[in-house]
XYZ file of C-alpha atoms in Angstrom:
298
model
C -50.719 90.072 185.078
C -49.813 89.211 181.507
C -51.531 90.793 178.581
C -53.847 87.811 177.950
C -55.048 87.826 181.529
C -55.432 91.578 181.514
C -57.561 91.581 178.342
C -59.628 88.668 179.493
C -60.397 90.574 182.715
C -61.098 93.701 180.708
C -63.632 91.825 178.573
C -65.650 90.427 181.502
C -65.513 93.541 183.700
C -68.716 95.094 182.236
C -70.620 91.868 182.916
C -69.297 91.785 186.518
C -70.418 95.406 187.065
C -73.838 94.595 185.644
C -74.243 91.717 188.033
C -73.394 93.920 190.962
C -75.711 96.788 190.252
C -78.232 95.648 187.522
C -75.445 97.014 184.898
C -60.525 111.539 180.156
C -60.306 114.114 178.804
C -61.216 117.740 178.490
C -64.247 119.690 177.595
C -67.372 117.525 177.322
C -68.664 119.147 174.251
C -66.311 119.243 171.307
C -65.863 115.622 170.079
C -69.406 114.636 170.942
C -70.657 117.519 168.811
C -69.364 115.769 165.792
C -71.164 112.502 166.633
C -74.390 111.437 164.984
C -76.674 108.483 165.495
C -75.571 105.443 163.367
C -76.931 105.119 159.923
C -79.017 102.107 160.809
C -80.855 103.913 163.601
C -81.108 107.332 161.955
C -83.471 105.839 159.374
C -86.142 105.576 162.040
C -88.997 108.183 162.003
C -87.944 111.426 163.751
C -89.352 112.001 167.150
C -90.920 115.399 167.997
C -90.452 115.598 171.736
C -91.443 119.217 171.903
C -95.097 118.577 171.057
C -95.503 115.465 173.260
C -97.004 115.829 176.734
C -95.149 114.439 179.711
C -91.810 115.025 181.404
C -89.718 117.528 179.443
C -86.211 116.471 178.352
C -83.524 117.597 175.838
C -84.021 116.446 172.315
C -80.607 116.748 170.553
C -78.733 113.715 169.226
C -75.854 114.345 171.600
C -78.083 115.141 174.598
C -78.305 112.472 177.292
C -81.711 111.925 178.888
C -80.679 108.914 180.927
C -77.299 107.306 181.624
C -76.566 104.355 183.777
C -72.930 103.553 184.346
C -70.552 101.960 186.864
C -67.320 103.455 188.015
C -64.331 101.961 189.812
C -64.358 98.504 191.279
C -61.871 95.745 190.832
C -61.038 96.173 187.225
C -57.783 96.172 185.177
C -55.808 99.357 184.892
C -57.027 101.448 181.917
C -60.531 99.914 182.003
C -62.129 103.276 182.947
C -61.155 104.714 179.600
C -63.152 102.190 177.581
C -65.822 101.486 180.170
C -69.070 101.913 178.272
C -72.328 102.782 180.067
C -74.832 100.037 180.701
C -77.562 102.232 179.288
C -77.799 105.608 177.502
C -80.990 107.197 176.191
C -80.241 110.116 173.855
C -82.568 113.079 173.243
C -83.260 112.219 169.624
C -84.719 108.810 170.516
C -81.986 106.223 170.694
C -81.069 103.626 173.322
C -77.448 102.442 173.631
C -76.685 99.296 175.591
C -73.643 96.979 176.041
C -73.447 94.115 173.606
C -72.449 90.557 174.421
C -68.737 90.174 175.168
C -67.297 87.109 173.402
C -65.479 84.831 175.819
C -62.560 84.312 173.541
C -58.972 85.600 173.171
C -58.193 87.564 171.204
C -61.628 89.173 171.055
C -62.454 92.424 169.359
C -60.497 95.530 170.274
C -63.607 97.699 170.340
C -66.219 97.311 173.174
C -69.484 95.995 171.842
C -72.293 98.514 171.867
C -75.833 98.120 170.521
C -78.243 100.811 169.465
C -81.972 100.902 168.818
C -84.606 103.563 168.288
C -87.181 104.427 170.968
C -90.354 106.428 170.578
C -91.244 109.412 172.703
C -93.915 107.444 174.596
C -91.243 104.889 175.356
C -88.920 107.600 176.744
C -91.785 108.867 178.853
C -92.418 105.428 180.317
C -88.738 105.228 181.351
C -88.848 108.685 182.897
C -92.162 107.737 184.554
C -90.443 104.846 186.395
C -87.798 107.169 187.754
C -90.304 109.868 188.613
C -92.466 107.434 190.505
C -89.352 106.391 192.431
C -88.734 110.001 193.388
C -85.452 110.185 191.418
C -86.269 113.432 189.606
C -85.018 115.188 192.625
C -81.737 115.896 194.491
C -79.668 112.821 195.525
C -80.662 111.469 198.951
C -78.242 109.801 201.333
C -77.121 106.578 199.659
C -74.567 105.707 202.278
C -75.086 102.194 203.682
C -75.273 101.411 207.349
C -74.587 97.743 206.770
C -71.851 95.525 205.356
C -72.346 97.062 201.911
C -70.328 100.067 203.049
C -67.268 97.909 203.786
C -67.193 95.926 200.585
C -63.738 96.280 199.091
C -63.284 97.205 195.441
C -67.033 97.367 194.595
C -68.174 99.686 191.820
C -70.117 102.916 192.209
C -73.510 102.829 190.473
C -74.174 106.179 188.755
C -77.607 107.137 187.350
C -77.653 110.518 185.618
C -81.007 111.995 184.567
C -81.560 115.106 182.461
C -85.284 115.885 182.587
C -87.936 118.089 184.149
C -85.755 121.107 183.605
C -82.841 119.994 185.652
C -80.023 117.400 185.905
C -80.013 114.755 188.664
C -77.214 112.363 189.584
C -77.593 109.432 191.897
C -74.388 107.714 193.043
C -74.298 104.658 195.344
C -71.289 102.568 196.270
C -71.693 98.802 196.325
C -75.358 99.027 195.439
C -77.075 95.670 195.683
C -74.307 94.057 197.735
C -75.348 95.228 201.180
C -77.991 93.166 202.908
C -80.384 94.610 203.816
C -80.196 97.857 201.835
C -81.432 101.150 203.241
C -84.774 102.355 201.923
C -83.159 104.997 199.654
C -80.659 102.494 198.200
C -83.383 99.886 197.631
C -85.532 102.441 195.820
C -82.646 103.323 193.509
C -81.771 99.666 192.954
C -85.404 98.774 192.111
C -85.687 101.651 189.676
C -82.370 100.797 187.977
C -83.389 97.158 187.717
C -86.689 98.268 186.071
C -85.155 100.522 183.402
C -82.375 97.997 182.827
C -84.781 96.021 180.702
C -86.146 98.630 178.238
C -88.437 96.100 176.506
C -90.414 95.845 179.732
C -90.027 99.323 181.143
C -90.567 101.205 177.819
C -92.682 98.583 176.042
C -91.231 96.474 173.181
C -93.617 98.147 170.771
C -91.824 101.499 171.436
C -88.410 100.075 170.534
C -86.723 99.211 167.244
C -84.417 96.232 166.816
C -80.927 96.209 168.299
C -78.215 96.935 165.740
C -74.436 97.346 166.110
C -73.426 100.960 166.969
C -71.533 102.646 164.147
C -69.949 105.700 165.759
C -69.049 108.857 163.834
C -65.827 109.241 165.894
C -63.527 107.240 168.168
C -61.682 108.328 171.299
C -58.456 106.500 171.944
C -55.099 106.576 173.674
C -51.837 104.987 172.791
C -49.096 103.528 174.963
C -45.638 102.802 173.457
C -44.464 99.231 174.002
C -41.198 97.410 173.448
C -41.651 94.984 170.567
C -39.368 92.540 172.337
C -41.919 92.310 175.161
C -44.553 91.093 172.652
C -42.663 87.827 171.982
C -43.708 86.482 175.330
C -47.406 86.537 174.521
C -49.289 83.256 174.114
C -50.443 84.204 170.616
C -48.264 86.154 168.197
C -49.397 89.755 168.029
C -50.480 91.559 164.899
C -48.769 94.843 164.184
C -50.649 97.231 161.904
C -49.277 100.415 160.378
C -51.015 103.511 161.705
C -52.492 105.392 158.696
C -50.594 108.556 157.806
C -53.837 110.264 156.950
C -55.424 109.841 160.331
C -54.458 113.316 161.343
C -53.417 112.283 164.860
C -49.935 110.817 165.430
C -49.907 108.206 168.142
C -47.161 110.015 169.922
C -49.655 112.805 170.744
C -52.364 110.368 171.909
C -50.823 109.168 175.182
C -53.647 110.641 177.250
C -56.621 110.942 174.884
C -57.356 111.825 171.294
C -60.272 111.605 168.916
C -60.471 110.638 165.242
C -63.322 110.585 162.732
C -64.481 107.078 161.954
C -64.415 107.884 158.241
C -60.734 108.694 158.520
C -59.679 105.288 159.925
C -62.263 103.205 158.143
C -62.313 99.589 159.372
C -58.923 99.966 161.211
C -60.454 99.531 164.685
C -63.368 97.298 163.748
C -60.988 94.796 162.217
C -58.524 94.955 165.184
C -58.332 92.309 167.902
C -57.098 92.505 171.511
C -53.682 91.438 170.367
C -53.476 94.079 167.607
C -50.793 96.735 167.954
C -50.158 99.824 165.801
C -46.850 101.113 164.480
C -46.326 104.808 163.871
C -42.960 106.342 163.009
C -41.184 103.081 163.800
C -42.677 102.994 167.297
C -45.125 100.241 168.316
C -48.160 101.223 170.469
C -50.884 99.462 172.295
C -54.108 101.331 171.548
C -57.246 101.482 173.771
C -60.295 102.712 171.869
C -64.049 103.185 172.111
C -66.713 104.734 170.000
C -67.873 108.209 170.994
C -71.396 107.999 172.548
C -73.780 110.856 173.177
C -72.595 112.844 176.207
C -69.077 111.331 176.089
C -66.213 113.673 177.149
C -63.931 114.873 174.373
C -60.161 114.930 174.412
């Protein structure tokens, strides 16, 4: 697969996963601890979850109340590193969703993520949908007794819930593909479909407008490439100098690294899928995503 085909597949993979189901690093605390809600969302009134009746949940900006994601499936190599969740609800009252992926090449280097505020009553309505479905409990048997269990290269739907004093994770392979689904799988699918439209499940009045997510930090990894190999691309690549003040040399980011957004400025937001970075006379292909609440750190 050439780079153009690879990146085109990478761009549409989240939409494929969403159609199927709804839609690495080290310690999960350190980089996320430095992350805050984007400026546009943090201007919303603060939410006092502790005084509100209903289902208890964590209230920190880096706490995850709900997270819907898709793992695996037939996607390009390296996709898992930048695979953004379909839905994240943070403890401080923000909802993160995937933005529209432009069907162009070269598209933006960064995955598109949107953020909006949500009131505590809105969070309670989302949790109520899951509670009514019996999902605030241990994971039941989501194995499929039909053709869904033999579907090759299908994604795993993962719904993580942190509420009612515990953490629950529901994982189902090829959810929505098998016909008919088992009772447990159908219950999970129906609940995911419901919360997948927050305007309906939480009430539009409980949600602020969608705005582009402005992360406080990025996680990225870099792969050295031979500049001679770039001449075979359909469009000439752009090679940008890696800033010396980034604090992280690309040679040490082959697995995973994090960098403050303020340090790199618009470096990533201006980059396209055919943008490469040069550091110490070596050219690298960089894969990058904004750090979301609950993301693992490097």
